[in-house]
């Protein structure tokens, strides 16, 4: 087990960005850069023992700064969407940034994901990153202190622990927006990856990807991943929800009790022989199949990133929760601690 800290790049304002690399006793490693607390790489062997990086992302700071993909970044203060960028905490109404189509708030703007986080090595297999979000930034209430720990175990689990506390009542929804490609992006799209989701329901959306409030059974629909199937099997089905989003870009309701760590998803790629398991204690997960990636960006090793070259499993509270009283809520009182864990196991 080891963690190294090296220089990665400088931001345009001169702030230094560091790269932390955690390596376990199986030679599996995770690279984290302090800009956006980004999971920049996750390198593991294929069925022939050949190492490959399963994170679709970038190898230059410029791309990390300009890309709208949020790849690998920690997203806050509210991951996913808020209708009209508006919500209430108690009796107070807040208007936050409307960074999507001038209407909705997506991923809290780019505050957490564009910040350069402070980071220290806290163990021979863990890095702790911290960020202070000032009251009113992007419109969100509260001075929020956020801590994210990445830990890589010898069981090949990359565990991400989130903690946040605000000095005002506020909403908090944190996730990691890594795009995975178990064959590595150089091998092409992920449509042949086999996916199982431990989710019997999902939350259909309107044309702006805001949940309608319905909790719909996946049974008999293209959204049914309760039995393992290829990501691409039904992606082009004649389903209004899929057509609107050009593929999967939906929140699934994770079976079992939120607050308890449980299996969210299992993914395998027969070609490379790699697999990924996702566990979380959060109520939802966004399956996003890279629908809007369009060949306009070049990723690591010169690979031009095309549609479906990566999939995301963003563990989260459901989108637009504060405006949907029937969803599990994510309003936190001043001083109350938000705590959550997600594990990506290869
Ligand atoms: C999320 C959204 C997608 C897209 C990506 C970022 O997953 O649900 O619609 O905006 O982020 O590109």
Short mmCIF file of C-alpha atoms and ligand atoms in Angstrom, two decimals:
data_model
loop_
_atom_site.label_atom_id
_atom_site.label_comp_id
_atom_site.label_asym_id
_atom_site.label_seq_id
_atom_site.Cartn_x
_atom_site.Cartn_y
_atom_site.Cartn_z
CA UNK A 1 0.00 0.00 0.00
CA UNK A 2 1.26 3.45 -0.78
CA UNK A 3 0.14 6.97 -1.56
CA UNK A 4 2.26 9.41 -3.53
CA UNK A 5 1.75 13.13 -4.04
CA UNK A 6 3.08 14.78 -7.19
CA UNK A 7 2.68 18.03 -9.09
CA UNK A 8 -0.11 17.76 -11.70
CA UNK A 9 -0.52 21.25 -13.17
CA UNK A 10 -1.16 24.89 -12.46
CA UNK A 11 -4.60 26.52 -12.76
CA UNK A 12 -4.79 29.71 -14.86
CA UNK A 13 -4.61 31.77 -11.63
CA UNK A 14 -1.38 29.98 -10.61
CA UNK A 15 -2.91 27.64 -8.01
CA UNK A 16 -1.06 24.35 -7.98
CA UNK A 17 -3.02 21.16 -8.62
CA UNK A 18 -1.65 17.94 -7.14
CA UNK A 19 -2.09 14.33 -8.14
CA UNK A 20 -2.39 11.70 -5.41
CA UNK A 21 -1.91 8.10 -6.46
CA UNK A 22 -3.04 5.31 -4.13
CA UNK A 23 -1.70 1.86 -4.97
CA UNK A 24 -2.77 -1.32 -3.19
CA UNK A 25 -0.91 -4.62 -2.77
CA UNK A 26 -2.49 -5.98 -5.97
CA UNK A 27 -0.90 -3.14 -8.01
CA UNK A 28 -4.34 -1.59 -8.56
CA UNK A 29 -4.23 2.18 -8.32
CA UNK A 30 -6.48 5.22 -8.15
CA UNK A 31 -5.37 8.70 -9.18
CA UNK A 32 -7.05 11.73 -7.64
CA UNK A 33 -6.39 15.31 -8.66
CA UNK A 34 -7.17 18.17 -6.32
CA UNK A 35 -9.04 20.21 -8.95
CA UNK A 36 -12.63 19.10 -8.44
CA UNK A 37 -11.43 16.35 -6.05
CA UNK A 38 -11.48 14.40 -9.30
CA UNK A 39 -11.11 10.65 -9.63
CA UNK A 40 -8.77 10.87 -12.59
CA UNK A 41 -7.84 7.22 -13.06
CA UNK A 42 -8.61 3.74 -11.74
CA UNK A 43 -6.18 1.21 -13.12
CA UNK A 44 -6.81 -2.51 -12.84
CA UNK A 45 -5.97 -5.70 -14.75
CA UNK A 46 -8.02 -7.29 -17.53
CA UNK A 47 -8.46 -11.07 -17.82
CA UNK A 48 -4.90 -11.40 -19.20
CA UNK A 49 -3.40 -9.33 -16.44
CA UNK A 50 -2.93 -6.29 -18.67
CA UNK A 51 -3.42 -3.08 -16.69
CA UNK A 52 -5.88 -0.51 -18.04
CA UNK A 53 -7.40 2.73 -16.81
CA UNK A 54 -11.19 2.37 -16.62
CA UNK A 55 -11.97 6.07 -16.08
CA UNK A 56 -12.96 8.05 -19.15
CA UNK A 57 -11.28 11.38 -18.63
CA UNK A 58 -8.52 13.74 -19.57
CA UNK A 59 -4.79 14.03 -19.31
CA UNK A 60 -4.54 17.79 -19.44
CA UNK A 61 -5.71 20.38 -16.95
CA UNK A 62 -7.10 22.50 -19.82
CA UNK A 63 -9.57 19.77 -20.71
CA UNK A 64 -10.48 19.26 -17.06
CA UNK A 65 -11.28 22.96 -16.87
CA UNK A 66 -13.21 23.42 -20.12
CA UNK A 67 -15.11 20.12 -20.36
CA UNK A 68 -18.79 20.12 -19.45
CA UNK A 69 -18.79 16.39 -18.72
CA UNK A 70 -18.01 16.70 -14.97
CA UNK A 71 -15.94 13.54 -15.41
CA UNK A 72 -14.62 12.09 -12.15
CA UNK A 73 -15.47 15.24 -10.23
CA UNK A 74 -17.09 15.56 -6.84
CA UNK A 75 -20.37 17.34 -7.43
CA UNK A 76 -22.11 19.64 -4.96
CA UNK A 77 -23.80 21.37 -3.34
CA UNK A 78 -26.68 19.70 -5.10
CA UNK A 79 -25.83 16.91 -7.53
CA UNK A 80 -28.29 16.56 -10.44
CA UNK A 81 -31.12 18.99 -11.12
CA UNK A 82 -33.29 21.51 -9.30
CA UNK A 83 -36.39 22.68 -11.14
CA UNK A 84 -36.04 26.38 -12.03
CA UNK A 85 -33.01 26.43 -9.72
CA UNK A 86 -35.48 27.05 -6.91
CA UNK A 87 -36.28 25.37 -3.61
CA UNK A 88 -37.40 26.15 -0.09
CA UNK A 89 -35.69 25.45 3.19
CA UNK A 90 -38.29 25.98 5.90
CA UNK A 91 -40.11 29.15 4.84
CA UNK A 92 -37.18 30.67 2.97
CA UNK A 93 -37.17 30.40 -0.81
CA UNK A 94 -33.82 30.26 -2.59
CA UNK A 95 -32.93 30.92 -6.22
CA UNK A 96 -29.68 29.27 -7.23
CA UNK A 97 -27.74 29.30 -10.48
CA UNK A 98 -29.71 28.27 -13.58
CA UNK A 99 -26.73 26.91 -15.47
CA UNK A 100 -28.68 24.56 -17.74
CA UNK A 101 -30.72 26.07 -20.59
CA UNK A 102 -31.03 29.19 -18.38
CA UNK A 103 -33.68 27.21 -16.50
CA UNK A 104 -32.61 24.36 -14.28
CA UNK A 105 -29.72 24.10 -11.87
CA UNK A 106 -27.47 21.19 -12.90
CA UNK A 107 -24.85 19.84 -10.48
CA UNK A 108 -24.94 23.01 -8.37
CA UNK A 109 -23.29 24.96 -11.17
CA UNK A 110 -19.62 24.17 -11.17
CA UNK A 111 -18.60 25.31 -7.73
CA UNK A 112 -17.33 22.16 -6.03
CA UNK A 113 -16.15 20.60 -9.27
CA UNK A 114 -14.04 23.55 -10.37
CA UNK A 115 -12.49 24.33 -6.99
CA UNK A 116 -8.98 23.20 -6.13
CA UNK A 117 -9.47 21.24 -2.91
CA UNK A 118 -6.96 21.03 -0.03
CA UNK A 119 -5.66 17.51 0.36
CA UNK A 120 -3.57 15.44 2.75
CA UNK A 121 -2.51 11.82 2.98
CA UNK A 122 -4.23 10.37 6.06
CA UNK A 123 -3.16 6.73 5.76
CA UNK A 124 -1.01 4.46 3.60
CA UNK A 125 -4.14 3.92 1.45
CA UNK A 126 -6.20 7.11 1.83
CA UNK A 127 -6.35 10.76 0.84
CA UNK A 128 -8.58 13.36 2.47
CA UNK A 129 -9.77 16.37 0.48
CA UNK A 130 -11.50 19.38 1.98
CA UNK A 131 -13.38 22.35 0.58
CA UNK A 132 -15.09 25.33 2.20
CA UNK A 133 -18.16 26.52 0.30
CA UNK A 134 -18.96 30.10 1.29
CA UNK A 135 -22.53 31.06 2.20
CA UNK A 136 -24.45 32.13 -0.90
CA UNK A 137 -22.04 30.68 -3.47
CA UNK A 138 -24.10 29.76 -6.57
CA UNK A 139 -27.05 30.87 -4.38
CA UNK A 140 -26.92 27.97 -1.91
CA UNK A 141 -27.39 28.78 1.78
CA UNK A 142 -24.74 28.11 4.41
CA UNK A 143 -21.01 28.06 4.89
CA UNK A 144 -20.48 24.39 4.14
CA UNK A 145 -17.35 22.46 5.11
CA UNK A 146 -16.96 19.39 2.98
CA UNK A 147 -14.60 16.43 3.47
CA UNK A 148 -14.15 13.66 0.94
CA UNK A 149 -11.93 10.66 1.64
CA UNK A 150 -10.80 8.27 -1.08
CA UNK A 151 -9.53 4.95 0.30
CA UNK A 152 -8.34 1.98 -1.77
CA UNK A 153 -8.33 -1.36 0.04
CA UNK A 154 -6.66 -4.69 -0.77
CA UNK A 155 -10.15 -6.03 -1.53
CA UNK A 156 -9.91 -3.67 -4.54
CA UNK A 157 -12.59 -1.39 -3.16
CA UNK A 158 -12.31 2.32 -3.82
CA UNK A 159 -14.31 3.72 -0.96
CA UNK A 160 -15.47 7.34 -1.09
CA UNK A 161 -16.62 8.88 2.18
CA UNK A 162 -18.44 12.20 2.08
CA UNK A 163 -19.04 14.46 5.06
CA UNK A 164 -20.46 17.98 5.05
CA UNK A 165 -21.75 20.38 7.64
CA UNK A 166 -23.35 23.79 7.21
CA UNK A 167 -23.83 26.73 9.57
CA UNK A 168 -27.34 27.33 8.16
CA UNK A 169 -30.18 24.96 7.29
CA UNK A 170 -29.50 23.88 3.72
CA UNK A 171 -29.78 21.14 1.12
CA UNK A 172 -26.85 18.81 0.44
CA UNK A 173 -26.50 16.15 -2.25
CA UNK A 174 -22.96 15.02 -3.09
CA UNK A 175 -21.80 12.54 -5.68
CA UNK A 176 -18.87 11.49 -7.82
CA UNK A 177 -19.39 11.83 -11.57
CA UNK A 178 -16.86 9.27 -12.87
CA UNK A 179 -17.48 7.78 -16.30
CA UNK A 180 -16.38 4.15 -16.41
CA UNK A 181 -15.38 2.08 -19.40
CA UNK A 182 -14.23 -1.37 -18.30
CA UNK A 183 -12.56 -1.99 -21.64
CA UNK A 184 -10.87 1.45 -21.39
CA UNK A 185 -12.19 4.18 -23.72
CA UNK A 186 -9.68 3.17 -26.42
CA UNK A 187 -11.82 0.02 -26.90
CA UNK A 188 -14.91 2.01 -27.91
CA UNK A 189 -18.38 2.37 -26.41
CA UNK A 190 -19.86 0.61 -23.38
CA UNK A 191 -23.06 -0.69 -25.03
CA UNK A 192 -21.90 -4.32 -24.72
CA UNK A 193 -21.17 -4.01 -21.00
CA UNK A 194 -23.56 -6.16 -18.95
CA UNK A 195 -25.36 -4.22 -16.22
CA UNK A 196 -27.44 -5.27 -13.26
CA UNK A 197 -29.15 -2.61 -11.16
CA UNK A 198 -30.61 -3.45 -7.78
CA UNK A 199 -33.44 -1.06 -8.48
CA UNK A 200 -37.11 -1.97 -9.00
CA UNK A 201 -38.25 1.62 -9.64
CA UNK A 202 -37.05 4.76 -11.39
CA UNK A 203 -38.15 8.38 -11.56
CA UNK A 204 -39.38 9.40 -15.03
CA UNK A 205 -38.74 13.01 -16.03
CA UNK A 206 -40.14 15.83 -18.14
CA UNK A 207 -38.27 17.21 -21.16
CA UNK A 208 -35.95 19.20 -18.86
CA UNK A 209 -34.97 15.99 -17.00
CA UNK A 210 -36.91 17.07 -13.92
CA UNK A 211 -38.73 14.17 -12.22
CA UNK A 212 -42.48 14.29 -12.67
CA UNK A 213 -42.92 12.90 -9.15
CA UNK A 214 -43.95 9.46 -10.38
CA UNK A 215 -42.06 6.46 -9.00
CA UNK A 216 -42.45 3.99 -11.86
CA UNK A 217 -41.83 0.26 -11.79
CA UNK A 218 -39.10 -0.83 -14.21
CA UNK A 219 -40.97 -4.10 -14.88
CA UNK A 220 -41.58 -4.72 -18.55
CA UNK A 221 -39.77 -1.52 -19.59
CA UNK A 222 -36.38 -0.71 -21.12
CA UNK A 223 -35.41 0.46 -17.62
CA UNK A 224 -35.49 -3.06 -16.22
CA UNK A 225 -31.91 -4.00 -15.29
CA UNK A 226 -33.00 -6.24 -12.40
CA UNK A 227 -31.70 -9.17 -14.45
CA UNK A 228 -28.30 -8.60 -16.04
CA UNK A 229 -28.53 -7.24 -19.58
CA UNK A 230 -26.36 -5.31 -22.00
CA UNK A 231 -26.48 -1.53 -21.51
CA UNK A 232 -27.20 -1.22 -25.23
CA UNK A 233 -29.89 -3.90 -25.48
CA UNK A 234 -32.89 -1.58 -25.07
CA UNK A 235 -31.20 1.81 -25.28
CA UNK A 236 -32.79 2.56 -28.67
CA UNK A 237 -36.24 1.28 -27.61
CA UNK A 238 -39.28 3.30 -28.63
CA UNK A 239 -39.66 4.76 -25.16
CA UNK A 240 -40.37 8.46 -24.75
CA UNK A 241 -38.05 8.63 -21.72
CA UNK A 242 -35.09 7.25 -23.67
CA UNK A 243 -35.77 9.27 -26.81
CA UNK A 244 -35.85 12.51 -24.82
CA UNK A 245 -32.47 11.84 -23.24
CA UNK A 246 -30.82 10.03 -26.19
CA UNK A 247 -30.30 7.07 -23.89
CA UNK A 248 -30.30 6.48 -20.15
CA UNK A 249 -30.01 9.60 -18.04
CA UNK A 250 -32.31 8.70 -15.19
CA UNK A 251 -32.46 8.26 -11.47
CA UNK A 252 -33.15 4.73 -10.24
CA UNK A 253 -34.46 4.08 -6.73
CA UNK A 254 -32.03 1.73 -5.01
CA UNK A 255 -33.75 -1.24 -3.35
CA UNK A 256 -33.43 -1.65 0.41
CA UNK A 257 -33.04 0.88 3.13
CA UNK A 258 -31.28 4.18 2.48
CA UNK A 259 -28.70 4.91 5.17
CA UNK A 260 -27.42 1.34 4.93
CA UNK A 261 -24.62 0.32 2.60
CA UNK A 262 -26.07 -2.04 -0.02
CA UNK A 263 -25.43 -3.22 -3.55
CA UNK A 264 -26.46 -0.71 -6.19
CA UNK A 265 -25.05 -2.20 -9.39
CA UNK A 266 -22.85 -4.85 -10.94
CA UNK A 267 -21.23 -4.32 -14.32
CA UNK A 268 -19.14 -6.74 -16.37
CA UNK A 269 -17.36 -6.43 -19.68
CA UNK A 270 -16.92 -9.84 -21.22
CA UNK A 271 -14.31 -8.65 -23.72
CA UNK A 272 -11.83 -7.35 -21.14
CA UNK A 273 -13.03 -9.58 -18.32
CA UNK A 274 -13.13 -6.58 -15.97
CA UNK A 275 -16.00 -6.01 -13.56
CA UNK A 276 -17.26 -3.28 -11.28
CA UNK A 277 -19.54 -3.38 -8.27
CA UNK A 278 -21.13 -0.28 -6.80
CA UNK A 279 -22.36 0.00 -3.22
CA UNK A 280 -23.90 2.98 -1.51
CA UNK A 281 -26.05 4.12 1.39
CA UNK A 282 -27.87 6.75 -0.69
CA UNK A 283 -31.47 6.34 -1.92
CA UNK A 284 -30.79 6.80 -5.65
CA UNK A 285 -28.39 6.35 -8.52
CA UNK A 286 -28.26 8.18 -11.85
CA UNK A 287 -27.48 5.90 -14.75
CA UNK A 288 -26.05 8.18 -17.43
CA UNK A 289 -24.75 6.57 -20.59
CA UNK A 290 -22.72 9.48 -21.94
CA UNK A 291 -25.51 10.41 -24.35
CA UNK A 292 -24.33 13.94 -25.01
CA UNK A 293 -20.66 13.10 -25.58
CA UNK A 294 -20.23 13.93 -29.24
CA UNK A 295 -16.62 13.59 -30.40
CA UNK A 296 -15.78 17.21 -29.66
CA UNK A 297 -13.36 16.35 -26.85
CA UNK A 298 -10.19 14.31 -26.79
CA UNK A 299 -9.58 12.16 -23.74
CA UNK A 300 -6.50 10.44 -22.36
CA UNK A 301 -4.03 8.97 -24.84
CA UNK A 302 -5.57 10.92 -27.72
CA UNK A 303 -8.86 8.97 -27.73
CA UNK A 304 -11.65 11.06 -29.29
CA UNK A 305 -14.58 10.71 -26.92
CA UNK A 306 -17.77 9.62 -28.68
CA UNK A 307 -21.33 8.97 -27.53
CA UNK A 308 -21.59 6.11 -24.95
CA UNK A 309 -17.80 5.87 -24.44
CA UNK A 310 -18.47 5.81 -20.71
CA UNK A 311 -21.27 5.18 -18.22
CA UNK A 312 -21.87 6.91 -14.91
CA UNK A 313 -23.48 5.51 -11.79
CA UNK A 314 -23.90 8.67 -9.75
CA UNK A 315 -25.12 7.69 -6.29
CA UNK A 316 -27.37 10.45 -5.00
CA UNK A 317 -30.57 11.74 -3.47
CA UNK A 318 -33.19 11.83 -6.20
CA UNK A 319 -33.11 14.83 -8.57
CA UNK A 320 -35.17 17.85 -7.49
CA UNK A 321 -35.82 16.31 -4.06
CA UNK A 322 -36.55 19.60 -2.24
CA UNK A 323 -39.49 20.19 -4.62
CA UNK A 324 -40.81 16.63 -4.33
CA UNK A 325 -42.17 16.05 -0.83
CA UNK A 326 -42.67 12.31 -1.45
CA UNK A 327 -38.94 11.72 -2.15
CA UNK A 328 -36.46 10.93 0.66
CA UNK A 329 -35.38 14.40 1.78
CA UNK A 330 -31.88 15.92 1.92
CA UNK A 331 -32.38 19.08 3.95
CA UNK A 332 -29.86 19.35 6.74
CA UNK A 333 -30.16 21.56 9.80
CA UNK A 334 -27.35 23.91 10.76
CA UNK A 335 -24.70 21.78 12.44
CA UNK A 336 -26.28 18.49 11.32
CA UNK A 337 -23.72 16.28 9.57
CA UNK A 338 -24.31 14.91 6.08
CA UNK A 339 -22.45 11.58 5.86
CA UNK A 340 -22.41 9.08 3.04
CA UNK A 341 -20.34 6.27 1.55
CA UNK A 342 -20.06 4.92 -1.99
CA UNK A 343 -17.79 2.04 -2.97
CA UNK A 344 -16.52 1.16 -6.44
CA UNK A 345 -15.06 -2.34 -6.31
CA UNK A 346 -13.14 -3.87 -9.21
C1 LIG B 1 -25.52 14.23 -15.48
C2 LIG B 1 -26.74 14.63 -16.18
C3 LIG B 1 -26.57 14.53 -17.65
C4 LIG B 1 -25.37 15.36 -18.11
C5 LIG B 1 -24.15 14.98 -17.29
C6 LIG B 1 -22.99 15.91 -17.52
O1 LIG B 1 -25.33 12.89 -15.48
O2 LIG B 1 -27.87 13.89 -15.74
O3 LIG B 1 -27.72 14.98 -18.31
O4 LIG B 1 -25.64 16.71 -17.93
O5 LIG B 1 -24.43 15.01 -15.94
O6 LIG B 1 -22.68 16.06 -18.85
#
